[in-house]
Coordinates of C-alpha atoms and ligand atoms in Angstrom, one line a residue:
M15 CA -4.0 11.5 24.3
E16 CA -3.7 14.0 21.5
N17 CA -6.3 17.1 21.4
I18 CA -6.9 17.0 17.7
K19 CA -10.2 18.4 16.6
K20 CA -10.1 18.5 12.8
I21 CA -8.8 15.8 10.5
G22 CA -8.4 15.2 6.7
V23 CA -8.5 12.3 4.7
L24 CA -7.5 11.4 1.3
T25 CA -7.4 8.4 -1.1
G26 CA -4.5 8.2 -3.4
G27 CA -3.0 5.9 -6.1
G28 CA -5.2 3.4 -8.0
D29 CA -8.4 2.9 -6.6
C30 CA -9.5 -0.4 -4.9
P31 CA -12.6 -2.0 -3.6
G32 CA -12.8 -0.9 0.4
L33 CA -11.8 2.8 -0.1
N34 CA -15.3 4.1 0.8
A35 CA -15.5 1.7 3.8
V36 CA -12.3 3.2 5.2
I37 CA -13.7 6.9 4.6
R38 CA -16.8 6.0 6.4
A39 CA -15.0 4.3 9.1
V40 CA -12.5 7.3 9.7
T41 CA -15.3 9.8 9.7
K42 CA -17.6 8.0 12.0
A43 CA -14.7 6.9 14.5
A44 CA -13.5 10.7 14.4
I45 CA -17.2 11.7 15.3
N46 CA -18.5 9.2 17.3
E47 CA -15.5 8.7 19.6
Y48 CA -13.9 12.0 19.4
G49 CA -16.5 14.8 18.4
M50 CA -13.9 15.9 15.5
E51 CA -14.6 17.5 12.3
V52 CA -13.6 15.6 9.1
V53 CA -12.7 17.0 5.8
G54 CA -12.0 15.1 2.8
F55 CA -9.5 16.2 0.0
K56 CA -10.7 15.3 -3.4
D57 CA -8.6 13.4 -5.8
G58 CA -5.7 12.4 -3.7
F59 CA -3.0 14.9 -3.0
K60 CA -4.3 17.1 -5.9
G61 CA -7.0 18.3 -3.7
M62 CA -4.5 19.2 -1.0
V63 CA -2.7 21.4 -3.4
E64 CA -5.6 23.0 -5.4
N65 CA -7.6 23.3 -1.9
S66 CA -10.4 21.0 -3.4
Y67 CA -12.3 19.2 -0.5
M68 CA -15.6 18.3 0.9
P69 CA -16.7 18.2 4.5
L70 CA -17.4 14.6 5.7
D71 CA -20.1 14.2 8.3
L72 CA -22.2 11.4 9.1
K73 CA -24.6 12.0 6.5
A74 CA -21.8 12.1 3.6
V75 CA -20.8 8.7 4.8
S76 CA -23.9 7.1 5.3
G77 CA -24.5 4.3 3.0
I78 CA -21.0 3.8 1.2
G79 CA -19.4 1.0 3.0
H80 CA -20.5 -1.6 0.6
T81 CA -19.8 0.7 -2.3
G82 CA -16.6 0.5 -4.8
G83 CA -14.5 3.2 -5.9
T84 CA -14.1 6.3 -3.7
I85 CA -16.3 9.1 -2.9
L86 CA -13.3 11.5 -2.7
G87 CA -12.0 10.6 -6.2
S88 CA -8.0 9.2 -6.2
S89 CA -5.3 10.0 -8.5
N90 CA -1.9 8.1 -9.0
R91 CA 0.0 10.9 -10.8
D92 CA -0.3 14.1 -8.2
D93 CA 2.6 14.2 -6.1
P94 CA 2.8 17.8 -4.1
F95 CA 6.6 17.4 -3.8
N96 CA 6.9 17.1 -7.6
F97 CA 3.7 18.6 -9.0
L98 CA 3.1 18.5 -12.7
R99 CA 1.1 21.5 -14.1
V100 CA 0.5 21.6 -17.8
M101 CA 0.0 25.4 -19.3
D102 CA -0.4 25.8 -23.4
G103 CA 1.1 22.2 -23.9
Q104 CA 4.0 23.0 -21.6
S105 CA 4.7 20.5 -18.4
T106 CA 6.3 22.1 -15.6
Y107 CA 7.2 20.4 -12.3
S108 CA 7.2 22.3 -8.6
D109 CA 7.3 21.6 -5.0
E110 CA 3.9 22.5 -4.3
S111 CA 4.1 20.7 -0.5
D112 CA 4.1 24.0 1.5
R113 CA 1.2 25.5 -0.4
A114 CA -0.7 22.0 0.5
I115 CA 0.3 22.2 4.1
A116 CA -1.1 25.8 4.1
N117 CA -4.3 25.0 2.5
M118 CA -4.5 22.3 5.0
Q119 CA -3.8 24.6 7.9
N120 CA -6.1 27.6 6.5
L121 CA -8.9 24.9 6.8
G122 CA -7.9 24.2 10.4
V123 CA -7.0 20.6 9.6
E124 CA -4.4 19.4 12.3
A125 CA -3.7 15.9 11.1
L126 CA -4.0 13.6 8.2
V127 CA -5.3 10.1 7.6
I128 CA -3.7 9.1 4.1
I129 CA -5.2 5.7 2.2
G130 CA -2.8 4.4 -0.4
G131 CA -0.2 2.1 -1.7
D132 CA 3.3 2.3 -2.1
G133 CA 3.6 5.5 -4.1
T134 CA 1.0 7.3 -1.8
L135 CA 2.6 6.4 1.2
H136 CA 6.0 7.7 -0.1
I137 CA 4.3 11.0 -0.2
A138 CA 2.7 10.4 3.2
D139 CA 6.2 9.8 4.8
H140 CA 7.6 13.0 3.0
F141 CA 4.8 15.0 4.6
Y142 CA 5.6 13.3 8.1
R143 CA 9.0 14.2 7.7
K144 CA 7.9 17.8 7.2
G145 CA 6.2 17.8 10.5
I146 CA 2.7 16.8 9.6
K147 CA 0.6 14.6 11.8
V148 CA 0.2 11.6 9.4
V149 CA -1.3 8.0 9.8
A150 CA -1.5 5.7 6.7
V151 CA -3.7 3.3 5.9
P152 CA -2.6 0.3 3.4
K153 CA -4.4 0.1 0.1
T154 CA -3.7 -1.9 -2.8
I155 CA -5.1 -4.9 -4.7
D156 CA -1.6 -6.0 -5.4
N157 CA -1.0 -6.7 -1.7
D158 CA 2.8 -5.9 -2.1
L159 CA 3.3 -3.5 0.7
S160 CA 5.7 -4.8 3.4
A161 CA 4.8 -4.6 7.5
T162 CA 1.2 -5.8 7.0
D163 CA -0.1 -9.3 6.4
V164 CA -2.8 -8.0 3.9
T165 CA -3.8 -4.7 2.3
F166 CA -7.5 -3.8 2.0
G167 CA -8.8 -4.6 -1.6
F168 CA -6.8 -7.6 -2.2
H169 CA -9.0 -10.3 -1.5
T170 CA -11.8 -8.7 -3.4
A171 CA -9.5 -8.5 -6.4
V172 CA -8.8 -12.3 -5.7
D173 CA -12.7 -12.9 -5.6
T174 CA -13.1 -11.3 -8.9
A175 CA -10.1 -13.3 -10.5
S176 CA -11.1 -16.5 -8.9
E177 CA -14.7 -16.1 -10.3
A178 CA -13.1 -15.5 -13.6
L179 CA -11.3 -18.7 -13.5
D180 CA -14.6 -20.7 -12.6
R181 CA -16.3 -19.1 -15.8
L182 CA -13.0 -20.0 -17.8
H183 CA -13.2 -23.6 -16.7
T184 CA -16.4 -24.4 -18.0
T185 CA -15.6 -23.1 -21.7
A186 CA -12.1 -24.7 -21.6
E187 CA -13.4 -28.0 -20.9
S188 CA -16.0 -27.5 -23.8
H189 CA -13.4 -26.6 -26.4
H190 CA -10.7 -28.7 -25.3
R191 CA -8.6 -25.6 -25.1
V192 CA -5.8 -23.8 -22.8
M193 CA -7.4 -20.6 -21.3
I194 CA -5.0 -18.0 -20.3
L195 CA -6.2 -15.5 -17.5
E196 CA -3.7 -12.4 -17.0
V197 CA -4.3 -10.7 -13.7
M198 CA -2.7 -7.6 -12.3
G199 CA -0.4 -7.3 -9.3
R200 CA 2.6 -5.3 -10.5
Y201 CA 5.9 -6.5 -9.5
A202 CA 4.1 -9.3 -7.1
G203 CA 2.3 -12.4 -7.6
W204 CA -0.1 -12.5 -5.0
I205 CA -3.3 -12.1 -6.9
S206 CA -2.1 -14.9 -9.4
L207 CA -1.3 -17.2 -6.6
Y208 CA -4.4 -16.9 -4.4
A209 CA -6.7 -16.8 -7.5
G210 CA -4.8 -19.7 -8.9
I211 CA -5.2 -21.8 -5.8
S212 CA -8.6 -21.1 -5.2
G213 CA -10.0 -21.2 -9.0
G214 CA -8.3 -24.4 -9.2
A215 CA -5.5 -23.5 -11.9
D216 CA -3.1 -26.0 -13.5
V217 CA -0.1 -23.5 -14.0
I218 CA 0.4 -20.2 -11.9
L219 CA 3.0 -17.9 -13.3
I220 CA 4.3 -15.1 -11.3
P221 CA 7.2 -12.5 -11.3
E222 CA 9.1 -14.4 -8.3
I223 CA 9.5 -17.4 -10.3
P224 CA 10.6 -16.9 -13.8
Y225 CA 9.1 -19.6 -16.2
E226 CA 10.4 -22.0 -19.0
L227 CA 7.8 -22.4 -21.7
D228 CA 8.7 -26.0 -22.0
Y229 CA 7.5 -26.7 -18.5
V230 CA 4.5 -25.0 -19.0
I231 CA 3.6 -26.9 -22.3
N232 CA 4.7 -30.4 -20.4
K233 CA 2.3 -29.6 -18.1
I234 CA -0.4 -29.3 -20.7
Y235 CA 0.6 -32.6 -22.3
H236 CA 0.8 -34.2 -19.1
R237 CA -3.0 -33.4 -18.3
N238 CA -3.7 -34.7 -22.0
E239 CA -2.3 -37.9 -21.3
Q240 CA -4.4 -38.2 -17.9
N241 CA -7.6 -37.6 -20.4
K242 CA -7.7 -34.0 -19.6
H243 CA -8.0 -31.9 -22.7
F244 CA -7.9 -28.7 -21.6
S245 CA -5.8 -26.5 -19.0
I246 CA -6.2 -23.2 -17.2
I247 CA -3.2 -20.8 -16.6
V248 CA -3.2 -17.8 -14.7
V249 CA -0.5 -15.6 -15.2
A250 CA 0.3 -12.2 -13.3
E251 CA 1.1 -9.2 -15.3
G252 CA 4.7 -9.1 -14.1
A253 CA 5.3 -12.8 -14.8
L254 CA 8.5 -13.3 -17.2
P255 CA 10.3 -16.2 -18.9
A256 CA 13.6 -17.1 -17.7
G257 CA 16.3 -14.9 -19.1
G258 CA 13.5 -12.6 -20.6
E259 CA 11.6 -9.4 -19.8
M260 CA 8.4 -8.4 -18.3
V261 CA 5.9 -7.0 -20.9
V262 CA 5.4 -3.2 -20.6
Q263 CA 2.0 -2.1 -21.9
R264 CA 2.6 1.5 -21.5
L265 CA 4.5 4.4 -19.7
V266 CA 2.9 7.1 -17.5
P267 CA 5.8 9.4 -16.9
T268 CA 3.9 11.5 -14.4
S269 CA 3.0 8.3 -11.9
H270 CA 5.3 7.5 -9.0
D271 CA 6.0 4.3 -10.8
P272 CA 6.0 5.1 -14.5
I273 CA 5.7 1.4 -16.1
R274 CA 2.2 0.0 -16.7
L275 CA 2.6 -4.0 -17.1
G276 CA 0.2 -5.9 -19.4
G277 CA 0.6 -8.2 -22.4
I278 CA 2.4 -11.4 -21.0
G279 CA -0.9 -13.4 -21.2
N280 CA -1.0 -12.7 -25.4
K281 CA 2.7 -13.4 -25.4
L282 CA 2.4 -16.6 -23.8
A283 CA -0.6 -17.7 -25.8
Q284 CA 1.2 -17.1 -29.1
D285 CA 4.4 -18.9 -27.6
I286 CA 2.1 -22.0 -26.5
E287 CA 0.6 -22.1 -30.0
D288 CA 3.8 -21.8 -31.9
K289 CA 5.5 -24.3 -30.1
S290 CA 2.9 -26.9 -29.6
G291 CA -0.2 -26.1 -31.9
I292 CA -2.5 -26.1 -28.9
E293 CA -5.3 -23.9 -29.5
T294 CA -5.1 -21.1 -26.4
R295 CA -7.1 -18.1 -25.7
V296 CA -6.6 -15.3 -23.5
T297 CA -8.6 -13.1 -21.2
V298 CA -7.1 -10.0 -19.5
L299 CA -8.9 -9.1 -16.4
G300 CA -7.7 -5.6 -16.3
H301 CA -9.3 -3.0 -14.2
L302 CA -12.3 -5.3 -13.3
Q303 CA -10.1 -6.4 -10.4
R304 CA -10.2 -2.7 -8.9
G305 CA -14.0 -2.1 -9.6
G306 CA -17.1 -2.9 -7.9
S307 CA -18.1 -3.6 -4.2
P308 CA -15.8 -4.9 -1.8
I309 CA -16.2 -8.5 -0.3
P310 CA -17.4 -8.7 3.4
F311 CA -13.4 -9.6 4.3
D312 CA -12.4 -6.1 2.8
R313 CA -15.7 -4.5 4.2
V314 CA -14.4 -5.3 7.9
L315 CA -10.8 -5.0 7.4
S316 CA -11.5 -1.5 5.7
S317 CA -13.6 -0.5 8.8
R318 CA -11.1 -2.0 11.3
Y319 CA -8.2 0.1 9.6
G320 CA -10.1 3.0 9.4
V321 CA -11.0 3.3 13.0
A322 CA -7.6 2.2 14.0
A323 CA -6.3 5.2 12.2
V324 CA -8.0 7.5 13.9
F325 CA -7.3 5.9 17.5
A326 CA -3.6 5.7 16.2
L327 CA -3.7 9.8 15.5
M328 CA -5.4 10.4 19.0
E329 CA -2.4 8.2 20.4
G330 CA 0.1 10.5 18.8
K331 CA 1.5 7.8 16.4
F332 CA 2.3 10.0 13.8
G333 CA 4.5 8.6 10.8
Y334 CA 2.5 5.2 11.5
M335 CA 0.6 2.9 9.3
V336 CA -2.3 0.6 10.7
S337 CA -1.4 -3.1 9.8
L338 CA -2.6 -6.5 10.1
A339 CA -0.5 -8.7 12.1
G340 CA -2.3 -12.0 12.6
S341 CA -5.7 -11.4 13.5
N342 CA -4.8 -7.9 15.1
V343 CA -4.6 -4.6 14.1
V344 CA -1.4 -3.0 15.1
T345 CA 0.6 0.2 13.9
V346 CA 4.1 0.0 12.3
P347 CA 6.3 2.8 10.9
I348 CA 5.5 3.8 7.4
I349 CA 8.7 3.7 6.3
D350 CA 8.7 -0.3 7.1
A351 CA 5.9 -0.7 4.9
I352 CA 7.7 1.0 1.8
K353 CA 11.2 0.2 2.3
E354 CA 10.7 -2.7 -0.1
L355 CA 8.0 -4.2 -2.2
R356 CA 6.7 -7.5 -0.4
G357 CA 6.8 -10.5 -3.0
V358 CA 5.3 -14.0 -2.6
D359 CA 7.6 -16.0 -0.5
L360 CA 9.0 -18.6 -2.4
N361 CA 9.5 -21.0 0.7
G362 CA 6.2 -20.0 2.0
D363 CA 3.2 -22.4 2.7
L364 CA 1.3 -21.0 -0.3
V365 CA 3.8 -22.0 -3.0
R366 CA 4.1 -25.4 -1.1
T367 CA 0.6 -25.9 -1.1
A368 CA 0.1 -25.3 -4.6
R369 CA 2.7 -27.6 -5.7
A370 CA 1.5 -30.2 -3.6
L371 CA -1.9 -29.5 -5.3
G372 CA 0.0 -30.3 -8.7
I373 CA 0.0 -26.8 -9.8
G374 CA 2.9 -25.9 -12.0
F375 CA 5.1 -22.8 -11.6
G376 CA 6.7 -23.2 -15.1
D377 CA 10.1 -23.8 -13.2
R378 CA 10.3 -27.6 -13.3
Ligands
F6P413 O1 -1.4 -1.0 -8.4 C1 -2.7 -1.4 -8.5 C2 -2.8 -1.6 -10.1 O2 -4.0 -2.0 -10.3 C3 -1.5 -2.7 -10.8 O3 -1.9 -3.9 -10.5 C4 -1.8 -2.1 -12.0 O4 -0.5 -2.6 -12.6 C5 -1.7 -0.7 -12.1 O5 -2.4 -0.3 -11.0 C6 -2.6 -0.3 -13.3 O6 -2.6 1.0 -13.1 P1 -3.5 2.0 -14.1 O7 -4.9 2.2 -13.3 O8 -2.7 3.5 -14.0 O9 -3.5 1.5 -15.4

């Protein structure tokens, strides 16, 4: 058992429902189980570099388990190993990781719980390789980290998207329209797939299965023949036509992954109307998927992850991430979670289930 007296916690990358529940669980477990002190670095790694932090005690984390966002703030652009400063309009990058470590050590912080997705966990791994005692917690609505069955926040995003599909159903039916819902997920189709199955979509488009427009339109025609004069399509922001490309909305050069996807919903609507004349409308769900309270599943998962992260630190499992394997929370090397993004398994039971329900993927 390690003898750690003070730990730091930070939330990096895009925010996601359940962050506060993890912060609360880390703080409570550290104090209740081990009598430790806890410090929260503000705005992700920026807080470590700029020595911006807040003490976390039981009072500070009281009543936040069900809330959205993060009381610590987050950032998806601040990498201490390649830290951006803008002075007089000039951008410079420098390695500020030693400064971040010095700040941490001056505070007496001996170990870190780092909560984040792909980009944040790459940085967590770099700190671990520099000798810092790190345990990571897998966060992202995209659910695209390897080595865990699920990231916290994902199921809340699915809940939001699924409710949106329920609402789109009624208006689609009233107006005999095609309704397209564009959801997030970066290069993975998890949100689209889960929400589409849950929300009774007729077509689900995901990056892992490039689609043919004709197959999508045929599905709509087929439904018309069955006297169903409306169709619901859920499209992942990373979905793309066969032989085509993903639609990029903007570039954020300072981010670990500078590409921001978005716009495929409007492109698809235009293509459907041009080719078939069927009236089509688009809803882009956007950051609604990241905001708001976590659903109970995510509150419980975040609590389990937060507590497990503290236990992992005390067990000396540095360089590890807590992870869900079946119904158990386990630990896996951080590197296993980030070596490749986890996309939808095309031969898995979810895709099979969707196909058996009659949902089209635009590929046949
Ligand atoms: O990774 C989470 C996520 O919400 C993605 O689904 C989306 O592509 C991206 O972040 C949006 O990033 P930003 O908040 O920088 O627009």
